[in-house]
XYZ file of C-alpha atoms in Angstrom:
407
model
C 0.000 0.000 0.000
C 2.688 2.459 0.893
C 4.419 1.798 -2.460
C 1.284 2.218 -4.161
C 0.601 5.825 -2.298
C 4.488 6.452 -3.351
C 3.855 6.011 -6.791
C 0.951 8.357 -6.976
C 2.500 10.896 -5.209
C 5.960 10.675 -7.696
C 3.131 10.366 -10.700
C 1.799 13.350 -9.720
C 4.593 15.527 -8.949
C 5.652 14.316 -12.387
C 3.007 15.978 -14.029
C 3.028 19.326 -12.227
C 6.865 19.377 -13.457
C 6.069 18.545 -17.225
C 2.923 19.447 -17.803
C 1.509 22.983 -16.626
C -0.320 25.334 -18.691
C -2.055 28.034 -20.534
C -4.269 30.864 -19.542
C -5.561 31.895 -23.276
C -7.382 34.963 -23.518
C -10.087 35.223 -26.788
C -11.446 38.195 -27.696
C -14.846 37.332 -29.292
C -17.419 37.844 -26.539
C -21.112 36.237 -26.645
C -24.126 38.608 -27.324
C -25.481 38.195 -23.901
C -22.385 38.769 -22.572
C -20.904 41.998 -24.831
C -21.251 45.825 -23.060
C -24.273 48.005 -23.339
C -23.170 51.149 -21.423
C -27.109 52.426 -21.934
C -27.971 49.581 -19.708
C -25.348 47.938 -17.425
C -25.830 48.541 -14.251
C -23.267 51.564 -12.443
C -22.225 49.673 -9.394
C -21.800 51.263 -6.063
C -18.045 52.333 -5.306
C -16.884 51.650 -2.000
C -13.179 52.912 -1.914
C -11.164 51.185 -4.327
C -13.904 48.514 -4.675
C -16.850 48.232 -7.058
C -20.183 46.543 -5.949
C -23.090 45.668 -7.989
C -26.048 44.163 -5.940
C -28.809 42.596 -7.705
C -32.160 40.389 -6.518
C -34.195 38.645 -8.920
C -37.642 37.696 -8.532
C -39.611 34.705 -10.211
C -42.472 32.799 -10.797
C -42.376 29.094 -12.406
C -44.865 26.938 -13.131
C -43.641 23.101 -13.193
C -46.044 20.087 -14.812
C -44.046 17.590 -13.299
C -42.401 18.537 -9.871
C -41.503 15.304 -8.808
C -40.121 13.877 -12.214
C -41.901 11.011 -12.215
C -43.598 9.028 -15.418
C -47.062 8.883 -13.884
C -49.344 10.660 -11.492
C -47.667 13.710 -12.538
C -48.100 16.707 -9.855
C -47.995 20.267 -11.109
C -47.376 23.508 -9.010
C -46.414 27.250 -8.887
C -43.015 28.041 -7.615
C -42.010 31.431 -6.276
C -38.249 32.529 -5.992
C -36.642 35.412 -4.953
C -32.294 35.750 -5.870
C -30.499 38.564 -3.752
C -26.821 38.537 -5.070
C -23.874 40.757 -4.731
C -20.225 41.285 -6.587
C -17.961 42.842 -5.191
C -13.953 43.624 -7.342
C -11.016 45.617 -7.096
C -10.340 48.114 -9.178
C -6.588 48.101 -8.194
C -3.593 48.320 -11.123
C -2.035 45.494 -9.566
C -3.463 42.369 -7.459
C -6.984 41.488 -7.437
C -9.860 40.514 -4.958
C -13.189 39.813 -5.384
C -16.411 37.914 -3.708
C -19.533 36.816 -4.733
C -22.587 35.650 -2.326
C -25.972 34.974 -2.969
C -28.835 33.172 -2.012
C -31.933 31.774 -4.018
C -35.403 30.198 -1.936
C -38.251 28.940 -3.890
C -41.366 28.526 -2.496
C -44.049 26.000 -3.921
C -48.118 26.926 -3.824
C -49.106 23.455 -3.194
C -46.524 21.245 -2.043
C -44.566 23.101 0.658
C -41.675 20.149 1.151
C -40.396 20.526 -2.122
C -39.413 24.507 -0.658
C -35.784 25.204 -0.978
C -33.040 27.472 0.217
C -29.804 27.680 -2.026
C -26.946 29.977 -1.472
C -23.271 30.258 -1.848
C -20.187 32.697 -1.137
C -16.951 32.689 -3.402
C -13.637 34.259 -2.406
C -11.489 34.930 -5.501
C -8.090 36.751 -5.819
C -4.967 37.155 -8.096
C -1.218 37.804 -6.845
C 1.193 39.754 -9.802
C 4.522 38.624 -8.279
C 6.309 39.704 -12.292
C 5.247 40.780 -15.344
C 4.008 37.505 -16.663
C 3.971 35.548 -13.058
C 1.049 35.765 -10.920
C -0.770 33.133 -8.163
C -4.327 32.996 -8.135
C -6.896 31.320 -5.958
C -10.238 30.605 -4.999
C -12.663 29.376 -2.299
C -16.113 28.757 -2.042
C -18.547 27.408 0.024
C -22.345 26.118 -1.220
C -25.580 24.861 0.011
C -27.623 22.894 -2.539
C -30.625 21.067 -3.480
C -30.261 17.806 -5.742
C -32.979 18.814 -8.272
C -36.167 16.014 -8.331
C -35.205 13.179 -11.522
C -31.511 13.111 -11.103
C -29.506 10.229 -11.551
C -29.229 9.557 -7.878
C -32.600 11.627 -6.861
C -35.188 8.706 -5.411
C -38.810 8.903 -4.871
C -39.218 7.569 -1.557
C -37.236 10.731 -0.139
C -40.298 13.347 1.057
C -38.018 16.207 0.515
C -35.558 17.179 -2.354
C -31.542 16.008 -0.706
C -29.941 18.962 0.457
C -25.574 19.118 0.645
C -23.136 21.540 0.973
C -20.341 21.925 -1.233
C -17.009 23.511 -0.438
C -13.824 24.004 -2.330
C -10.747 25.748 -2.888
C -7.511 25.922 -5.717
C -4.725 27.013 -6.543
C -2.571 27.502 -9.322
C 0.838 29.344 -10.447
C 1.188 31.072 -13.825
C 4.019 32.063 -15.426
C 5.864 32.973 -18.887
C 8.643 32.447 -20.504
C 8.861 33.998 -24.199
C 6.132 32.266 -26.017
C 5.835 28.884 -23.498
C 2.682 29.608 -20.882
C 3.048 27.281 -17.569
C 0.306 27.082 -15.068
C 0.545 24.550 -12.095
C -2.523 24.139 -9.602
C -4.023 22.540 -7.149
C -7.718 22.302 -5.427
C -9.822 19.946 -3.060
C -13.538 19.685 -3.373
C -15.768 17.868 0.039
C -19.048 17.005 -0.402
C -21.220 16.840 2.836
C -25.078 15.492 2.347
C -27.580 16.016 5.000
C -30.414 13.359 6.013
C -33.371 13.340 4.141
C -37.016 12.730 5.861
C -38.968 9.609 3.754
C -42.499 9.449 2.323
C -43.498 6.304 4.922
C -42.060 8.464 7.757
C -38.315 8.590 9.486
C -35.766 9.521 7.715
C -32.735 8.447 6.046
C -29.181 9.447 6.164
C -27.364 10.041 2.909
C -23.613 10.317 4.231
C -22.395 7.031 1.906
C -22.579 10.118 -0.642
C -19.885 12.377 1.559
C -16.507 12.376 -0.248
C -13.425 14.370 -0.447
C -11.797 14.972 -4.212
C -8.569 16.283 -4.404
C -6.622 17.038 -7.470
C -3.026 18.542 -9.008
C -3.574 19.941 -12.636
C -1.428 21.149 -15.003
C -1.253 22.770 -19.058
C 1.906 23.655 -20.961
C 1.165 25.727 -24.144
C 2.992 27.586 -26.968
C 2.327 30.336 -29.094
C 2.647 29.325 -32.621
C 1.057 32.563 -33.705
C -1.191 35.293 -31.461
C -4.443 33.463 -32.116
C -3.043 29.439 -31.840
C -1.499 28.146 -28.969
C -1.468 24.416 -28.608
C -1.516 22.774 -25.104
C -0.917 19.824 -23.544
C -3.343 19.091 -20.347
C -3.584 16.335 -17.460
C -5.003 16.070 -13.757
C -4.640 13.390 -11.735
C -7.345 13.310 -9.127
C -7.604 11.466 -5.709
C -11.695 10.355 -4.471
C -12.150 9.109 -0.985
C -15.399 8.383 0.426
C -16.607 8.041 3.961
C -14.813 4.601 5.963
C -17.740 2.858 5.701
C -18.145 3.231 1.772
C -13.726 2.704 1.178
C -14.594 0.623 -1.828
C -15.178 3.499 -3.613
C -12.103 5.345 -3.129
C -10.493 5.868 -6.572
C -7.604 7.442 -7.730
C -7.375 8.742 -11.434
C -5.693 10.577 -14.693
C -6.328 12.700 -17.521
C -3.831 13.860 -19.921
C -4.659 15.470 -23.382
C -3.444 17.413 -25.804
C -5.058 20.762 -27.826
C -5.421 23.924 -28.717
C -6.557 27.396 -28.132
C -7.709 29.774 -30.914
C -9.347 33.166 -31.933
C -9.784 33.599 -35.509
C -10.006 37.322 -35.188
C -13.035 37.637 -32.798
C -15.526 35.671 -35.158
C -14.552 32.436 -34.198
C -12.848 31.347 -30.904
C -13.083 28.506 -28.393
C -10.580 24.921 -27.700
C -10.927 21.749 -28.191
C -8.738 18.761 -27.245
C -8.431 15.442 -26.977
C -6.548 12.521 -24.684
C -7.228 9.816 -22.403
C -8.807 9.339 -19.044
C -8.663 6.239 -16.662
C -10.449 6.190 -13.169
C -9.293 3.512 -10.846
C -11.944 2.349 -7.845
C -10.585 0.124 -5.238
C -12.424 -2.559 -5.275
C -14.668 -2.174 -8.144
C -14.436 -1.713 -12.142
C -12.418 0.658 -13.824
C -13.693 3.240 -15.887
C -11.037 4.191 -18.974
C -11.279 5.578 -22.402
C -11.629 8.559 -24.801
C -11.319 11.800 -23.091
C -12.114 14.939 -25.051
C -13.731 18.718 -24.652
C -15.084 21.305 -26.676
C -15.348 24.978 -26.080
C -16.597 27.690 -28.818
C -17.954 30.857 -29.756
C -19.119 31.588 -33.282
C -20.160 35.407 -33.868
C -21.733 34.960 -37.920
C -23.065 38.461 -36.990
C -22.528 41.562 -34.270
C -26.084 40.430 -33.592
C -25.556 36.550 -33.396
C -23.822 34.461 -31.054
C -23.682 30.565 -30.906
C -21.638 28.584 -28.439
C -21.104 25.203 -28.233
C -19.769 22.582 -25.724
C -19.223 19.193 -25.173
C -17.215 17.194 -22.948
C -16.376 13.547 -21.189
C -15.817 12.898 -17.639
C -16.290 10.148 -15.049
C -18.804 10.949 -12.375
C -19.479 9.279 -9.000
C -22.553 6.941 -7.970
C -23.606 4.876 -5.136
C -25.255 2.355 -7.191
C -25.187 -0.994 -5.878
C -22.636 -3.020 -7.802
C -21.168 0.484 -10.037
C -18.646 1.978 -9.792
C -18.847 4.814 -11.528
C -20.815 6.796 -14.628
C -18.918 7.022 -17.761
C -20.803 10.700 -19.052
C -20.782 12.493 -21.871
C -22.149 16.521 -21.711
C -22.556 18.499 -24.553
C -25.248 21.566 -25.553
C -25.770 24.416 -27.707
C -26.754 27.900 -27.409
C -27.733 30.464 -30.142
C -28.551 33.989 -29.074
C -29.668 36.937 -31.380
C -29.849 40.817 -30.907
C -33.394 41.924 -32.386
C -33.198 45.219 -30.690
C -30.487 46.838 -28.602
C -32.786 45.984 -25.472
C -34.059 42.882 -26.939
C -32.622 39.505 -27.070
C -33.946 36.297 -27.894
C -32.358 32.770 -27.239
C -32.578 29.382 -27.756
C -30.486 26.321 -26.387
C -29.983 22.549 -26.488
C -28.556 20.240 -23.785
C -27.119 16.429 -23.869
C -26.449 14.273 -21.089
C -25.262 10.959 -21.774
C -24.573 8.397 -18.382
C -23.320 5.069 -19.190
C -23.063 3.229 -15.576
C -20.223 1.160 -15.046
C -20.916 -2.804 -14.189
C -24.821 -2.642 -14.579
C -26.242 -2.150 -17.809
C -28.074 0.789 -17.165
C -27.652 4.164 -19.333
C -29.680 7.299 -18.957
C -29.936 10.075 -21.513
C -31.558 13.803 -20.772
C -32.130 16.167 -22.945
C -33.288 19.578 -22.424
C -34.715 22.404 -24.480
C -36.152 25.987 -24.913
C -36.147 29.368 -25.693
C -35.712 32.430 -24.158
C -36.757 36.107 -24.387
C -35.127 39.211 -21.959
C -36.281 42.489 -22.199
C -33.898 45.323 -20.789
C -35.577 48.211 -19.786
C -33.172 50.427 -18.432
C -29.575 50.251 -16.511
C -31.556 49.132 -13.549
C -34.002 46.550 -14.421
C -34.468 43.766 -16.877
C -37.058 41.201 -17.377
C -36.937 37.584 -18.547
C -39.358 34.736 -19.890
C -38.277 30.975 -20.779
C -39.596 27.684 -21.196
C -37.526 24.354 -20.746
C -38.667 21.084 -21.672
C -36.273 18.234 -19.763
C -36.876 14.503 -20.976
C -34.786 11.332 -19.248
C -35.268 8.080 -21.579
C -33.399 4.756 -19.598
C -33.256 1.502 -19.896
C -33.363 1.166 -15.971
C -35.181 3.369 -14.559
C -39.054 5.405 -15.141
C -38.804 7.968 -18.220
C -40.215 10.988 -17.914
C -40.931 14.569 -19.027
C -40.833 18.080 -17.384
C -42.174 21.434 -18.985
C -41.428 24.451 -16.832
C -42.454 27.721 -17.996
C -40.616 30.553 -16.089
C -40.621 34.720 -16.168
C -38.455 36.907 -13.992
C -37.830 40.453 -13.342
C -34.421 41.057 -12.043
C -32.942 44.620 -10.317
C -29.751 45.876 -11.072
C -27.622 48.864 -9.183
């Protein structure tokens, strides 16, 4: 065992040493995210720090709250979204932090309410002129949304965790070479969740720790191409009682960035990926990821993405999900203060040592109306489908409008 834990480490000291990275910088920008001085908000100023403070109020209405294939229930949902940003406006150095919180509150069925929230520290330290450290924490609490993979009906009440993690990474250049060297830890800490037939039922076999080391080395072969090599090698341990799960991992990859002048811009690469549970089956294979932003128009954006990964599960008898994610979003200017939007989501999750795969898709468009600096308004529509060989199908329409204000 010791030898084994050796060999990691050295593997993984390894790749910090040969393989660190790029931070590439494109200059095309999406529609929805591109300046509008007549209408982003001011900010407060505090000092050498700039605030902007927003809350966001909504009404949904869901067909299909619990996800289920029959006896559908349908309800009105009510949320309210107070957030603040706060950044530095210094020449040098950087510091920023974002909090929020976001309850929803059904008409009818009062134990699906929720409270969300989260806080995120983030900062940047310019040691030389291309050297700097950068960081971030962040701390979450979340609901697992009704009809995910590891949702179950028999809970009364949607499983709430909390999520909290931290990196760190070094950056530095050297003529046209980019390094970048980092390292983060994610826990995951669920809370018991009350049953339909009464009691309660604790969900700590899901509490895990993930840490990681990642790395990139790129070069510039011209201002707008810089090809990369990637990897991470990632550590999972679970709770004592669930040790079988532990796994240890790699990725390693190679790509490239690009911006074709502001029109086109994104990366893509490709490499392997190999996940290795204890006592359970490994999950290997074809690891890839695609980034991009295609502006045919100042008035059109469309952005795709797609990538693999290996995903945990407490399935009896898996180990783990081999999943693929990809979607699609287009996004058009009609008016300076109007845009309209549509998008297109794939989930793919192939579980390892059963032979059970679920795919969801989700759909929709989107309208948001800015009226001023201070205040824009939003309406959407999302239609989620899950189609399994193991488990109930089912479909969701949610229809949702918001009105969200800015200072």
């Amino acid at each position: 065992l010791f030898m084994k834990r050796l060999k990691i480490f050295c593997i993984a000291v390894l790749m910090i040493m040969i393989f660190p990275g790029l931070v590439f910088a494109q200059r095309g920008v999406s529609v929805t995210e591109k300046p509008r001085p007549d209408y982003d908000a001011l900010g407060i100023r505090a000092g050498a720090f700039m605030a902007k403070p927003q809350i966001t109020l909504g009404l949904e209405y869901n067909d299909n709250i619990y996800a289920t294939r029959r006896s559908k229930e349908s309800d009105w949902i009510t949320t309210v979204a107070p957030e603040v940003d706060v950044r530095s406006e210094w020449s040098r150095h950087a510091l920023g932090i974002n909090a929020g919180v976001k309850g929803g509150m059904y008409a009818s069925e009062s134990d699906e309410n929720y409270l969300d929230g989260h806080i995120f520290l983030d900062g940047r330290l310019d040691m030389l002129r291309e050297s700097f450290f950068r960081g971030r924490v962040g701390f979450q609490r979340l609901h697992e949304e009704r009809g995910s993979p590891d949702a179950n009906l028999a809970w009364d009440e949607p499983a709430v965790y909390y999520k909290t993690d931290g990196d760190i990474a070094y950056y530095h250049g050297v003529g046209k070479v980019s390094l970048t060297a980092g390292t983060g830890i994610t826990n995951y800490d669920f809370k018991r969740v009350d049953l339909e037939e009464g009691g309660s039922r604790s969900l700590s076999i899901r509490d895990r720790n993930i840490y990681n080391v990642n790395a990139r080395v790129a070069y510039e072969l011209t201002p707008d191409v810089q090809p990369f090599i990637s990897s991470r090698y990632e550590w999972r341990r679970y709770d004592k009682s669930r040790a079988q799960r532990d796994s240890d991992g790699y990725r390693i990859g190679l790509g490239t960035g690009f911006d074709l002048g502001g029109v086109t811009s994104g990366e893509v690469f490709a490499g392997y990926m190999n996940q290795d549970y204890d006592d359970r089956k490994n999950i290997s294979g074809f690891w890839y990821g695609l980034s991009l932003l295609w502006n045919p128009t100042m008035l059109t954006s469309v952005q795709a993405e797609a990538q693999s990964s290996v995903k945990e599960t407490t399935l009896a008898d898996s180990s783990g999900i081999d999943a693929v994610d990809a979607g699609i979003r287009v996004d058009h200017e009609l008016l300076r203060n109007l845009l309209v939007g549509a998008f297109f989501d794939y989930t793919h999750n192939s579980y390892k040592g059963i032979s059970r795969t679920d795919k969801y898709y989700s759909f929709g468009p989107s309208l948001t109306y800015l009226w001023n600096r201070n205040l824009n308004a939003e309406a959407s529509y999302t239609h989620r489908t899950l189609d399994s060989n193991r488990r109930d199908d089912f479909e969701q329409n949610r229809f949702q409008v918001s009105i969200t204000g800015k200072f």
